Each structure stands twice: as structure tokens, then as C-alpha cells.
CSV table of C-alpha atoms and ligand atoms in Angstrom, one decimal:
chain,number,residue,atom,x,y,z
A,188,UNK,CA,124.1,126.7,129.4
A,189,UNK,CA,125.5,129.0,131.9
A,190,UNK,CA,122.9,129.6,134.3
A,191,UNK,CA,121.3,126.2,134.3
A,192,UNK,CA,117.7,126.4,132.3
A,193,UNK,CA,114.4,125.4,133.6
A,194,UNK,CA,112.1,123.7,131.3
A,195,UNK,CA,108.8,125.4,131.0
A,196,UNK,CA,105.6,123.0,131.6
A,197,UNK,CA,103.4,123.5,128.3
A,198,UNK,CA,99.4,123.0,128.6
A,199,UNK,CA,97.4,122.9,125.4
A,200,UNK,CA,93.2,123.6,126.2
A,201,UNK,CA,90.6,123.1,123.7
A,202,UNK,CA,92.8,124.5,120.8
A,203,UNK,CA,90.9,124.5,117.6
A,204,UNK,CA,91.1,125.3,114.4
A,205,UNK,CA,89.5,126.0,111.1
A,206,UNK,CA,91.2,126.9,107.2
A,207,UNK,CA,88.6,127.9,105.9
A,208,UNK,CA,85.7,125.3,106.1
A,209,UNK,CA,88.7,122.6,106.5
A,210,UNK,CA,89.1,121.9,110.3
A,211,UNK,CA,93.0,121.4,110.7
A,212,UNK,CA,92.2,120.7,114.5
A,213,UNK,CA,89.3,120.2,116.6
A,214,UNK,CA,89.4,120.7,120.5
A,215,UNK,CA,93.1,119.8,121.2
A,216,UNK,CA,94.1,119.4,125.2
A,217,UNK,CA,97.9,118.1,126.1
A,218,UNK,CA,100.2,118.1,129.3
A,219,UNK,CA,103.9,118.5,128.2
A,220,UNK,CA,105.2,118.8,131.4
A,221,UNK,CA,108.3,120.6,132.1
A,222,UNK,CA,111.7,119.3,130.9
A,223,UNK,CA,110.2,116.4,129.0
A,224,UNK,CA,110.9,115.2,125.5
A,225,UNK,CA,108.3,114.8,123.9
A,226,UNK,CA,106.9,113.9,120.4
A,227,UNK,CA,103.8,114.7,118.4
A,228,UNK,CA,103.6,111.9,116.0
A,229,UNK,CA,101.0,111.1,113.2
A,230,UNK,CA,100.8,111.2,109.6
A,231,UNK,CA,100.8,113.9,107.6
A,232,UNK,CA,97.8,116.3,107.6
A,233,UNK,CA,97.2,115.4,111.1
A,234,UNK,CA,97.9,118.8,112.6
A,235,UNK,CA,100.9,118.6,113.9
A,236,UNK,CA,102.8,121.7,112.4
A,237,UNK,CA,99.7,123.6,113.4
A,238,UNK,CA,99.8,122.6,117.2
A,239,UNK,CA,103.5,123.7,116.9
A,240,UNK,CA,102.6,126.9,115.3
A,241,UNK,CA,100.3,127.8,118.1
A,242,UNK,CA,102.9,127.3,120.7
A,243,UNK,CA,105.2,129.4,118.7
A,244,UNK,CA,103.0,131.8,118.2
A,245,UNK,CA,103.2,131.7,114.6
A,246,UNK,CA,99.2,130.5,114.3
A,247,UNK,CA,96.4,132.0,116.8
A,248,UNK,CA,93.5,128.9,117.8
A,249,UNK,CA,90.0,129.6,116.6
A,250,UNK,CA,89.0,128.9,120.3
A,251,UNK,CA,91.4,127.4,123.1
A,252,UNK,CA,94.4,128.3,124.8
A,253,UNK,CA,98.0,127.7,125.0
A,254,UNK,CA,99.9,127.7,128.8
A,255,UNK,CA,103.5,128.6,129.8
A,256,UNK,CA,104.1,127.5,132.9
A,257,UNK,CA,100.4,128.3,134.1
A,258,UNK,CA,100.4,131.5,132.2
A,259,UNK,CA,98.3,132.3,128.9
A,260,UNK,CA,100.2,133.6,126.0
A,261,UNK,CA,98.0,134.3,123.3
A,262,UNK,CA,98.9,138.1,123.6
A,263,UNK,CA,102.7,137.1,123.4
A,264,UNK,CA,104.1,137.7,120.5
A,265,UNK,CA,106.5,134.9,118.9
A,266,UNK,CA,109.4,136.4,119.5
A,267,UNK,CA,109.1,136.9,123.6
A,268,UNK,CA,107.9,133.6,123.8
A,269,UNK,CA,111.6,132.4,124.9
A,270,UNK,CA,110.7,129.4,122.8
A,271,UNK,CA,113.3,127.9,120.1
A,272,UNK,CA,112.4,126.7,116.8
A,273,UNK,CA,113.6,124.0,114.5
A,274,UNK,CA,112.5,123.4,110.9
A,275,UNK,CA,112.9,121.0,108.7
A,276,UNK,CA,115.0,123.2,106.0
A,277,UNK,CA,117.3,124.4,108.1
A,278,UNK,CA,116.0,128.1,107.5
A,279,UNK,CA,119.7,129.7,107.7
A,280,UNK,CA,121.2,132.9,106.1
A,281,UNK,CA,122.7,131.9,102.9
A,282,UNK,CA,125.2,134.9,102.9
A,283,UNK,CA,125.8,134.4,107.0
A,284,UNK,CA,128.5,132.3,108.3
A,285,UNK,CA,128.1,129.8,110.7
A,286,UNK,CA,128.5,132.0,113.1
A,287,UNK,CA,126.5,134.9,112.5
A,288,UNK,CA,123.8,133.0,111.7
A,289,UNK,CA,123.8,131.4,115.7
A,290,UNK,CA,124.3,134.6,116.6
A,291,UNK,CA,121.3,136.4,114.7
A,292,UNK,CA,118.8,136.1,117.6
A,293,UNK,CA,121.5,137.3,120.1
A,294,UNK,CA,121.9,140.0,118.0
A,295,UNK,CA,118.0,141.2,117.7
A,296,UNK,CA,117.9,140.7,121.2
A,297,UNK,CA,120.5,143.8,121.3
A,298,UNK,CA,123.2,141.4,124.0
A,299,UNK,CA,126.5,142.7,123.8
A,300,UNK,CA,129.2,141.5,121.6
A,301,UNK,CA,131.5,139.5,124.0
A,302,UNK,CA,128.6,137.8,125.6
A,303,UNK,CA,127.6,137.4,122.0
A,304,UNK,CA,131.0,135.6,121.1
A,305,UNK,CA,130.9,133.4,124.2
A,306,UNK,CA,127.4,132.1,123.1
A,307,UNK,CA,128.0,131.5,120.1
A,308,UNK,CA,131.0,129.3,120.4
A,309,UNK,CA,129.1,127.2,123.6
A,310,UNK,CA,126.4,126.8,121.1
A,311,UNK,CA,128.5,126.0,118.6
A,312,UNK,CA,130.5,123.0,120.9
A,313,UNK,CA,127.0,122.0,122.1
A,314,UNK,CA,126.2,120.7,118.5
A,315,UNK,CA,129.5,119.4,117.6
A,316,UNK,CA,130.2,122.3,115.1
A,317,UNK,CA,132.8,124.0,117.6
A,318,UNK,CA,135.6,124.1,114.2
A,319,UNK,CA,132.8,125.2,112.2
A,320,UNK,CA,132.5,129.0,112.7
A,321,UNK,CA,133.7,130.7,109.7
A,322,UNK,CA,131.9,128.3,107.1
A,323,UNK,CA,129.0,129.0,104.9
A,324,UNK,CA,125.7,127.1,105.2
A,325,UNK,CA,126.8,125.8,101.3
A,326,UNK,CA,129.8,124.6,102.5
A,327,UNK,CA,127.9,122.3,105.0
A,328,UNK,CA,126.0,118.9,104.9
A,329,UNK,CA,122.9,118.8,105.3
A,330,UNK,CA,123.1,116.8,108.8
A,331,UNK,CA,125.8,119.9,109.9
A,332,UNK,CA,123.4,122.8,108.7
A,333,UNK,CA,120.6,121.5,110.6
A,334,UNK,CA,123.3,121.5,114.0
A,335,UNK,CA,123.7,125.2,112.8
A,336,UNK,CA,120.0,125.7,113.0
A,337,UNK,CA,119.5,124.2,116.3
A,338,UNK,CA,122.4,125.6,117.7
A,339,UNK,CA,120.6,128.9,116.6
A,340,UNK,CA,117.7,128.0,118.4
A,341,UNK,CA,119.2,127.3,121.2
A,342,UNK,CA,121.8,130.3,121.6
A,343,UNK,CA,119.5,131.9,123.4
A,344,UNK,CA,118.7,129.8,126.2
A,345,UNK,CA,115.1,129.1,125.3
A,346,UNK,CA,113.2,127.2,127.6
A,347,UNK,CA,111.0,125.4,125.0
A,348,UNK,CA,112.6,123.6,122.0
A,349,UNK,CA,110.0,123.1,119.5
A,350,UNK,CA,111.2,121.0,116.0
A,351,UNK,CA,109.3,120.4,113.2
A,352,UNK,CA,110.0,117.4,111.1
A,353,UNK,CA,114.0,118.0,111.5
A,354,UNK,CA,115.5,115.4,110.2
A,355,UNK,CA,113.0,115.1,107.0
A,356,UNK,CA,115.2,115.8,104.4
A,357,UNK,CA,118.0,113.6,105.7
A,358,UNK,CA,119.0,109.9,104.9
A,359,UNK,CA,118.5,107.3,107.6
A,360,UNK,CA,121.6,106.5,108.3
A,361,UNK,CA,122.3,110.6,109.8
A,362,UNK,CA,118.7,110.5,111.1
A,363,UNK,CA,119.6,107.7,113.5
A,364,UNK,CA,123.1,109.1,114.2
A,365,UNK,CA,120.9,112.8,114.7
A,366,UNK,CA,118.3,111.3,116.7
A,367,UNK,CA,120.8,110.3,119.6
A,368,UNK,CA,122.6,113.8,119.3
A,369,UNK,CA,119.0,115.6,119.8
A,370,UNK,CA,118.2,112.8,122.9
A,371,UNK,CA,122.1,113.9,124.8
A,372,UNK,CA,121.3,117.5,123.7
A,373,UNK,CA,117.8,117.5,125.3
A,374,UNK,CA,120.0,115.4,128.9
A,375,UNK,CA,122.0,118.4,129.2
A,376,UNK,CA,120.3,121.2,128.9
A,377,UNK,CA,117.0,119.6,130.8
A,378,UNK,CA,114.5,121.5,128.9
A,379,UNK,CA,111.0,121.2,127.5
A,380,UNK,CA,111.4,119.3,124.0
A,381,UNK,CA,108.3,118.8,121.5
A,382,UNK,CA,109.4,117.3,118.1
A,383,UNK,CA,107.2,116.8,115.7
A,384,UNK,CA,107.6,113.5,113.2
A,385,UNK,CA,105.5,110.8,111.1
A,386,UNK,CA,108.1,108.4,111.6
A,387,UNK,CA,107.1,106.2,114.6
A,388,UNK,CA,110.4,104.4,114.8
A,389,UNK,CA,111.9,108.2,115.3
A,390,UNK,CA,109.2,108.9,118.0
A,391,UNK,CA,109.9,105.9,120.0
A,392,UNK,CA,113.9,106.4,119.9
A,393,UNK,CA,113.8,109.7,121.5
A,394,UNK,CA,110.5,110.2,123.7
A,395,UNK,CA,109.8,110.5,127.2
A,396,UNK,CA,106.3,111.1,126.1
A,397,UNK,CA,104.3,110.5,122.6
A,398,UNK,CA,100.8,112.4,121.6
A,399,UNK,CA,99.6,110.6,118.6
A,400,UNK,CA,97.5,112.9,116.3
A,401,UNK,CA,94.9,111.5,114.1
A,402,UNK,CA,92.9,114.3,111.7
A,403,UNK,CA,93.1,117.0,114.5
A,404,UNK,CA,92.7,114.9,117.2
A,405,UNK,CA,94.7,113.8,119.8
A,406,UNK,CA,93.9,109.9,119.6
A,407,UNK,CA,96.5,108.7,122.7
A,408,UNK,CA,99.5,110.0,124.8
A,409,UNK,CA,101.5,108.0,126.6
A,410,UNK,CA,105.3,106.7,126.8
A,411,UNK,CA,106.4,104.7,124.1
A,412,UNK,CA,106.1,101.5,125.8
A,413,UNK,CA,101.8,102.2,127.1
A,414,UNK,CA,101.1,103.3,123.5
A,415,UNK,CA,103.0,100.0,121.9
A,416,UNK,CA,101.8,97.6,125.0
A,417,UNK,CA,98.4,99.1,125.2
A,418,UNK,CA,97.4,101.2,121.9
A,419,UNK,CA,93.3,102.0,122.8
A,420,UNK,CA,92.2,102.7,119.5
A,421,UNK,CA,93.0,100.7,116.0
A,422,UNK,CA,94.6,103.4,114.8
A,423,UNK,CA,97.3,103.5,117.5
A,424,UNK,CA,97.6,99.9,117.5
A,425,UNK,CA,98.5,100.2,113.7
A,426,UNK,CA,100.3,103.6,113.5
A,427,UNK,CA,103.0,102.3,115.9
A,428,UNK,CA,104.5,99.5,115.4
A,429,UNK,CA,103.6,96.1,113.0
A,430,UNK,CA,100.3,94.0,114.3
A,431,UNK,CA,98.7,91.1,113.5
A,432,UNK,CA,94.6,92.3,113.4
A,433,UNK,CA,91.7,89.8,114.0
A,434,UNK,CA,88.3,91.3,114.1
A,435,UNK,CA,84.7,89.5,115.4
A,436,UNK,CA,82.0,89.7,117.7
A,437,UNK,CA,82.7,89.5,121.6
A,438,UNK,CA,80.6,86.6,123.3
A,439,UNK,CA,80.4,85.5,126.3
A,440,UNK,CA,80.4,81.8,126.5
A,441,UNK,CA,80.9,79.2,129.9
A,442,UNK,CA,84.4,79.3,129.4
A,443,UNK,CA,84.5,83.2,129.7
A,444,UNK,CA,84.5,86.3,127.0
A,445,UNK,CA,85.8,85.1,123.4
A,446,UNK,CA,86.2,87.1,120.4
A,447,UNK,CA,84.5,85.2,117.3
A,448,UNK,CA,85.8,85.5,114.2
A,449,UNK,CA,85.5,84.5,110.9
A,450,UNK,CA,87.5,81.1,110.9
A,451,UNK,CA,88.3,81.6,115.0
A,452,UNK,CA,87.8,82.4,118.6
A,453,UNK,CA,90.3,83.7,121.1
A,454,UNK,CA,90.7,84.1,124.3
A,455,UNK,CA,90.7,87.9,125.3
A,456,UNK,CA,93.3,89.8,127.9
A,457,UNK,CA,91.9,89.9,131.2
A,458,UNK,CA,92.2,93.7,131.3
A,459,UNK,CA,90.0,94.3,128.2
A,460,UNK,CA,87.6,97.3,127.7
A,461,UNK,CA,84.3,97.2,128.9
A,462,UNK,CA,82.8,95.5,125.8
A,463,UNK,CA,79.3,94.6,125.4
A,464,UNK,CA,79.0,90.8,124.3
A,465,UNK,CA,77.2,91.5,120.8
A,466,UNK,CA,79.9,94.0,120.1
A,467,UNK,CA,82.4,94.5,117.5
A,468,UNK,CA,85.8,94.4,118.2
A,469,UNK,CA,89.4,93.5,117.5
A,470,UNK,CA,92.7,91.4,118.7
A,471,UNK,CA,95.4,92.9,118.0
A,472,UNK,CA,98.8,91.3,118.5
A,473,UNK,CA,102.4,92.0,118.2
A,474,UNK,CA,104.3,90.0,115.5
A,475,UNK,CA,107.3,89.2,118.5
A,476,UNK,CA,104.6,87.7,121.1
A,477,UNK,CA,103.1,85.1,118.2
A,478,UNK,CA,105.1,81.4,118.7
A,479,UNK,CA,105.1,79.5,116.0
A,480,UNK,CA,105.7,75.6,116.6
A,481,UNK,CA,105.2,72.7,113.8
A,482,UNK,CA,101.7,71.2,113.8
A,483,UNK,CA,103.4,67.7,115.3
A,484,UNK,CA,104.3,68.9,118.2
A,485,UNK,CA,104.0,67.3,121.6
A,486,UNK,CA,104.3,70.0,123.7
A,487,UNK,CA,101.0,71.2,125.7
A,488,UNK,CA,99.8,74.6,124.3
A,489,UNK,CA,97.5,76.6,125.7
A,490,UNK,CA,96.5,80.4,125.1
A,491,UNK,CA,95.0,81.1,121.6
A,492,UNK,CA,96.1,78.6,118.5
A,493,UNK,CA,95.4,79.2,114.9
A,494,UNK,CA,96.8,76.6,112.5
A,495,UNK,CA,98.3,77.5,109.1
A,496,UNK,CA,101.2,77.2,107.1
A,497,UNK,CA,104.9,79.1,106.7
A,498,UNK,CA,104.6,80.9,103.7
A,499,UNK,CA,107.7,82.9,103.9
A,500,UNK,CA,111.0,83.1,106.3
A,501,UNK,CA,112.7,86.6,106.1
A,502,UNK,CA,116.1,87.2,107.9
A,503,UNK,CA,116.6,90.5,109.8
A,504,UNK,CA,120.2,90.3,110.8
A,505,UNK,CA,119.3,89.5,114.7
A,506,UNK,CA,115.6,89.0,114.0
A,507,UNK,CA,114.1,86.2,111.6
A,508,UNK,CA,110.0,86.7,110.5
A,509,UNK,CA,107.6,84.2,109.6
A,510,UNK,CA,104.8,85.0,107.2
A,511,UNK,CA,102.2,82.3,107.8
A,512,UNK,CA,98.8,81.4,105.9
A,513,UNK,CA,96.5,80.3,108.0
A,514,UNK,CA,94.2,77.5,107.7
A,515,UNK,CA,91.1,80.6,108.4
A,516,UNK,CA,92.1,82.4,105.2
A,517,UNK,CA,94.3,84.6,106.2
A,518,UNK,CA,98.0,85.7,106.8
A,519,UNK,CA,99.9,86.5,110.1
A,520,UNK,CA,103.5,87.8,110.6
A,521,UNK,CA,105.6,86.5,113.7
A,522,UNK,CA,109.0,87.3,114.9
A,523,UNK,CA,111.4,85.3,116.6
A,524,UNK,CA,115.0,86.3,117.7
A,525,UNK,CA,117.8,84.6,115.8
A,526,UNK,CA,119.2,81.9,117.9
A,527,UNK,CA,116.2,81.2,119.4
A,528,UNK,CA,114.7,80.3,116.2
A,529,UNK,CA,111.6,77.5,116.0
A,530,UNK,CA,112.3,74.4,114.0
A,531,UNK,CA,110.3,75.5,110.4
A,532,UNK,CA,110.6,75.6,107.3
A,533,UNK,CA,108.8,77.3,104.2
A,534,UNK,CA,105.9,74.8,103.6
A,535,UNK,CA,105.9,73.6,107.2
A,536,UNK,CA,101.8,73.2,109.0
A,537,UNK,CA,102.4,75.0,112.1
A,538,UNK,CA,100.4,76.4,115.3
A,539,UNK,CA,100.5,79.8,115.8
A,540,UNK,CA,100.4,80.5,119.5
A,541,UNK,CA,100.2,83.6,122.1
A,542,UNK,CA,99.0,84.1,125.4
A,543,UNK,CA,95.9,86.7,125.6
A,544,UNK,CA,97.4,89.0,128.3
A,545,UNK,CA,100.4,89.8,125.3
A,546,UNK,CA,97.3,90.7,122.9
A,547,UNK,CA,95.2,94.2,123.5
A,548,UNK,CA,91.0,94.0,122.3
A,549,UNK,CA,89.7,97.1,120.8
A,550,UNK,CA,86.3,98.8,120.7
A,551,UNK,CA,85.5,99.2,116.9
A,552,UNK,CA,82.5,100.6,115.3
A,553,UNK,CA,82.1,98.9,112.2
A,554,UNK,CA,81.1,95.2,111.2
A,555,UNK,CA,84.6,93.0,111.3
A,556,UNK,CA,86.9,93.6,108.2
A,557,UNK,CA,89.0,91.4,107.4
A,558,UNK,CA,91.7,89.2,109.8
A,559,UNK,CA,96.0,90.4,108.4
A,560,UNK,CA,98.5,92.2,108.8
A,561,UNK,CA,98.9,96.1,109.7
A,562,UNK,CA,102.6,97.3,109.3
A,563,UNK,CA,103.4,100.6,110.7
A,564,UNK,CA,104.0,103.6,109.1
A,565,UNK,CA,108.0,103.8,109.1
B,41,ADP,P1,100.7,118.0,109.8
B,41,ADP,O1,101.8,118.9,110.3
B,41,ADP,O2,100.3,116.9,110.8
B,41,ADP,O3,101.1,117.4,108.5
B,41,ADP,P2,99.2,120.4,109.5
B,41,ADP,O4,99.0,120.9,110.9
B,41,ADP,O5,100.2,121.0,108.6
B,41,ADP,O6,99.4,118.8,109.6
B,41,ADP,O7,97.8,120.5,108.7
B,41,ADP,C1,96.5,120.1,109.3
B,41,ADP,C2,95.4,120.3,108.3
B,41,ADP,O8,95.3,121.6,108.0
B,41,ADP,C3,95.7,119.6,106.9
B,41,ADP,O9,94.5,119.1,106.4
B,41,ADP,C4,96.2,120.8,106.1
B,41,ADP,O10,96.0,120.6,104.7
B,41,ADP,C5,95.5,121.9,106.7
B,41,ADP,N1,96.2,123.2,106.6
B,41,ADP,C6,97.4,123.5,107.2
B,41,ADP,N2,97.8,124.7,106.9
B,41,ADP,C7,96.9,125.3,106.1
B,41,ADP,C8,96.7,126.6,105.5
B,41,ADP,N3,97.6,127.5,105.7
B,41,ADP,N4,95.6,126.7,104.7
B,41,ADP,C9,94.7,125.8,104.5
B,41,ADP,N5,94.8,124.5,105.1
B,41,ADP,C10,95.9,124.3,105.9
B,42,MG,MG1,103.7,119.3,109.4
């Protein structure tokens, strides 16, 4: 705030970690470069908090390490870590104003009373709360008491933010109004974020960067957009964001690599994994890059086509989405903007339609499942 603030570059190596016989996280490695925003994101029991923990230094790994700026910190203790922390309930001193609770970890760190003051009230104004001094935590909303708590947390002009889950208590109107505050927050002081959340929608709002956790692994990191374009696992595929999933066999056939499924074949993306023909895998698409046209139409179509029937037409305020049954046995969800809306009705035969490079093929293990519908998790 005064001096300007350096993000620290975070490295996470092999961190694992056991409860007991429970493994909460199994051989975790992650680049959070310095001055980045980023996000873990998964659901719950995923080991998230725990990952936090450790760069807190609230949790010790079972093996692994945990990197400030190129230095180890196992032997640091939390408090010297020059890391601030955000919970989700607030945390604050019930019989503490506003003020003296911002200025509790200026206090422990013995500075002296004016600089105390100063910070404090910069703090304060960095969070909107500058008015806000002499309250009470009770006398606060829930979205104020949480600017209280990070305006604690970053009084002391940490270099890391962590937060875990900070807007979890909160209705989604103040989470969205919170989520931009935290995103301005993290432009001006330029230092390293890493928020923790379920909610994908949150993740995607705010990140320069998202590690998605799957049972103590991390499955995928990448900006929002390579993890939403190109998920590379199922899990990915359906944890962020809605998809349309068609399983089968890959083949390789005179007009090049198909995926056969039970009903239908498509055309794959040129840039698909190395898949053995033989092999299981599955097409997933996006709900916004499936066209829907009527069954009579005259226009040429090329790409993949599935026929079927509109089941269902739900409006979205700018966005309008079509449940279809297919013709295969199975349902589909497209998208289309409103105003650029295709000629159908409920009842309507129609041709479902995309272009394989807007669809991603996945490795799986199993035999198919079934073709439908994944919606994600927000
Ligand atoms: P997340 O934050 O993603 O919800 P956590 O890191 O809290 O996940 O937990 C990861 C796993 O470790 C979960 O299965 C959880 O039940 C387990 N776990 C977490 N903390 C403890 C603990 N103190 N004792 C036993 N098991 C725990
Ligand atoms: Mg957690």
C-alpha cells in the first residue's frame, strides 16, 4: 500500500497427505506464479482447505514441500510467513471494533501506534469500509464483516493472499457484487492471490489461473478459457461448465477417425489425444456450439448431425436453451443467443449440428455409459 508489494511466486512439490488411513492429498505439484490470481476449485472433500493450510502453515505435508519465492518454508512458522488469510466466517473479535480488529496483527507485530492508525484507515478505504471504524462486527452485514476480515489480512502488507471459501455464507447477489471487489482489490495491490471455491462460475469470474482438484489430485490447471475450451479429463469437462457427453469406441474408417456410439458416429477434432482405434472414449460438447435447425431444411450441413426432437424451450433473459430428444435415445442441451434464435418450436424434428474442432474427445477407461447431459456444479 505504501511501499508498492511484490507478489511472492508460490511452488507446491509432491505435497501429500494422510488423516489417518484417509489420504486427504496424494503427491500435489503447482506453479502459482507471482502476482497471479488464482483459484483452487473442486468440490468438496477435494483438498483444497488442506493445500491452503499447508501454505499457511497451519498443516505440515506428510512428504513434499511448499516454496516462497524459491525458498522452503516448512520451518516457518505461520505467523512469519507474511501470508494473509481469509475464511469463510469472518473469524473477527466479537468485542473488537472495526478497527481494532484490522489492527490486531499490526499490533502483535509490536508497529507503533501512528503507523498503526494510518494502516488501519488505508485498509479500511481499500475495502470500502473507510466510515466503518468504530462499529462492531454485530453491527455489520455479513458481506461488510467479511471486508473487515480481509482488510485484516491485508493490513499488513502480506505478499500472499490466501482465502478459503469467502464468500460461502453469502447470498449470490453480494457474491457477485464481492467477486468484482476481490478481482479490483487483487489489480491494485498486484499480489499473489489463491482462493479457494466449489463454485466454478466464481472461479472463472476472477482467475488468472484455475487448479482443479479432484480427491487430492490436481486433475488440470490452466486459465479459465484452456480448461472450458480444452478440459483433458471427463471430470474437468463436467466440473466446469454444462456439456453435452457422447461416449463410444474410436475407429478408424476411410473417411478418417470416428467415434461410434450407440445410435451414432462423429467426426472427432483434429487435435484429439493419441487414442488407440479400439479405445474408449468420449465427445464432449458445449451446449452454445450445438445448432439446432428444423429437420426441412435446405441448407447444406456438414460437421456432426444427430436428429431428434425439441422437447423443451427455456428462456434465460439474453440466452434461450433447447432440450432436444434425440432420435438415438437420448437428450442434448443447446444454447442459442436471443435474437439470433433458430426457427423451432416444442415438438419440432430438428438436426442437431456442430463442427468437430468446437467438440474436445477424451481418453476414458471404462466401457461407454450412457450419451446426456452433464451440468456443472454451480
Ligand atoms: P476441501 O477443502 O476440498 O473440501 P479438505 O482439504 O478439507 O477438502 O479435505 C480433504 C480430505 O481430507 C477430505 O476427505 C476430508 O474429509 C479429509 N480431512 C480434512 N481434514 C481432516 C482432519 N482434520 N481429520 C481427518 N480428515 C480430514
Ligand atoms: Mg475446504
Amino acid at each position: 500500500m505504501s511501499e508498492p508489494v511484490h507478489g511472492a511466486a508460490i511452488r507446491l512439490r509432491n505435497l501429500s497427505k494422510h488423516y489417518g488411513e484417509a489420504r486427504a492429498l496424494s503427491d500435489v505439484s503447482l506453479d502459482l506464479p507471482a502476482g497471479e490470481f488464482v483459484t483452487l476449485l473442486g468440490p468438496s472433500g477435494s483438498g483444497k482447505t488442506t493445500t491452503l493450510n499447508m501454505i499457511a502453515g497451519f498443516l505440515q505435508p506428510d512428504t513434499g514441500h511448499v516454496l516462497l519465492d524459491g525458498e522452503p518454508i516448512e520451518r516457518v512458522p505461520p505467523h512469519k510467513r507474511n501470508i494473509g488469510m481469509v475464511f469463510q466466517n469472518y473469524a473477527l473479535f466479537p468485542h473488537l471494533t472495526v478497527a481494532n480488529n484490522v489492527a490486531f496483527p499490526l499490533k502483535r507485530r509490536r508497529t507503533g501506534k501512528a503507523e498503526i492508525a494510518e494502516r488501519v484507515a488505508r485498509s479500511l478505504d481499500l475495502v470500502g469500509l473507510g466510515d466503518f471504524g468504530a462499529r462492531y462486527p454485530r453491527e455489520l452485514s455479513g458481506g461488510q464483516q467479511q471486508r473487515v476480515a480481509l482488510a485484516r489480512a491485508l493490513v499488513f502488507e502480506p505478499r500472499v493472499l490466501l482465502m478459503d471459501e469467502p464468500l460461502g455464507a453469502l447470498d449470490r447477489r453480494l457474491r457477485a457484487s464481492l467477486q468484482l471487489e476481490f478481482k479490483r482489490i487483487h489489480r491494485e495491490l498486484g499480489i499473489t492471490f489463491v482462493y479457494v471455491t466449489h463454485d466454478q462460475d466464481e472461479a472463472l469470474v476472477m482467475s488468472d489461473r484455475i487448479a482443479v482438484f479432484n480427491n487430492g489430485r490436481v486433475e488440470q490447471v490452466g486459465t479459465a478459457t484452456e480448461l472450458y475450451e480444452h478440459p483433458k479429463s471427463l471430470f474437468v469437462a463436467e466440473f466446469l461448465g454444462d456439456s453435452n457427453v457422447l461416449p463410444g469406441v474410436v475407429e478408424d474408417t476411410a473417411v478418417g477417425r470416428l467415434l461410434r456410439g450407440d445410435g451414432y458416429e462423429l467426426k472427432l477434432p483434429t487435435a484429439s489425444p493419441a487414442l488407440q482405434a479400439g479405445s474408449c472414449g468420449v465427445v464432449t460438447v458445449r451446449p452454445e456450439r450445438v445448432l439446432v435447425h428444423s429437420a426441412a431444411t435446405k441448407a447444406s450441413i456438414s460437421g456432426n448431425v444427430l436428429r431428434g426432437r425439441v422437447v423443451q424451450l427455456i428462456y434465460l433473459g439474453g440466452l434461450r436453451r433447447l432440450e432436444l430428444r434425440l432420435d438415438a435415445g437420448f437428450s442434448m442441451i443447446a444454447q442459442e443467443q436471443s435474437g439470433n434464435q433458430s426457427p423451432v418450436s416444442v415438438g419440432d424434428a430438428v438436426l442437431a449440428t456442430w463442427d468437430p474442432e468446437h467438440s474436445a474427445v477424451l481418453a476414458t477407461d471404462d466401457a461407454p455409459a450412457k450419451a446426456g447431459v452433464a451440468i456443472g456444479t454451480a
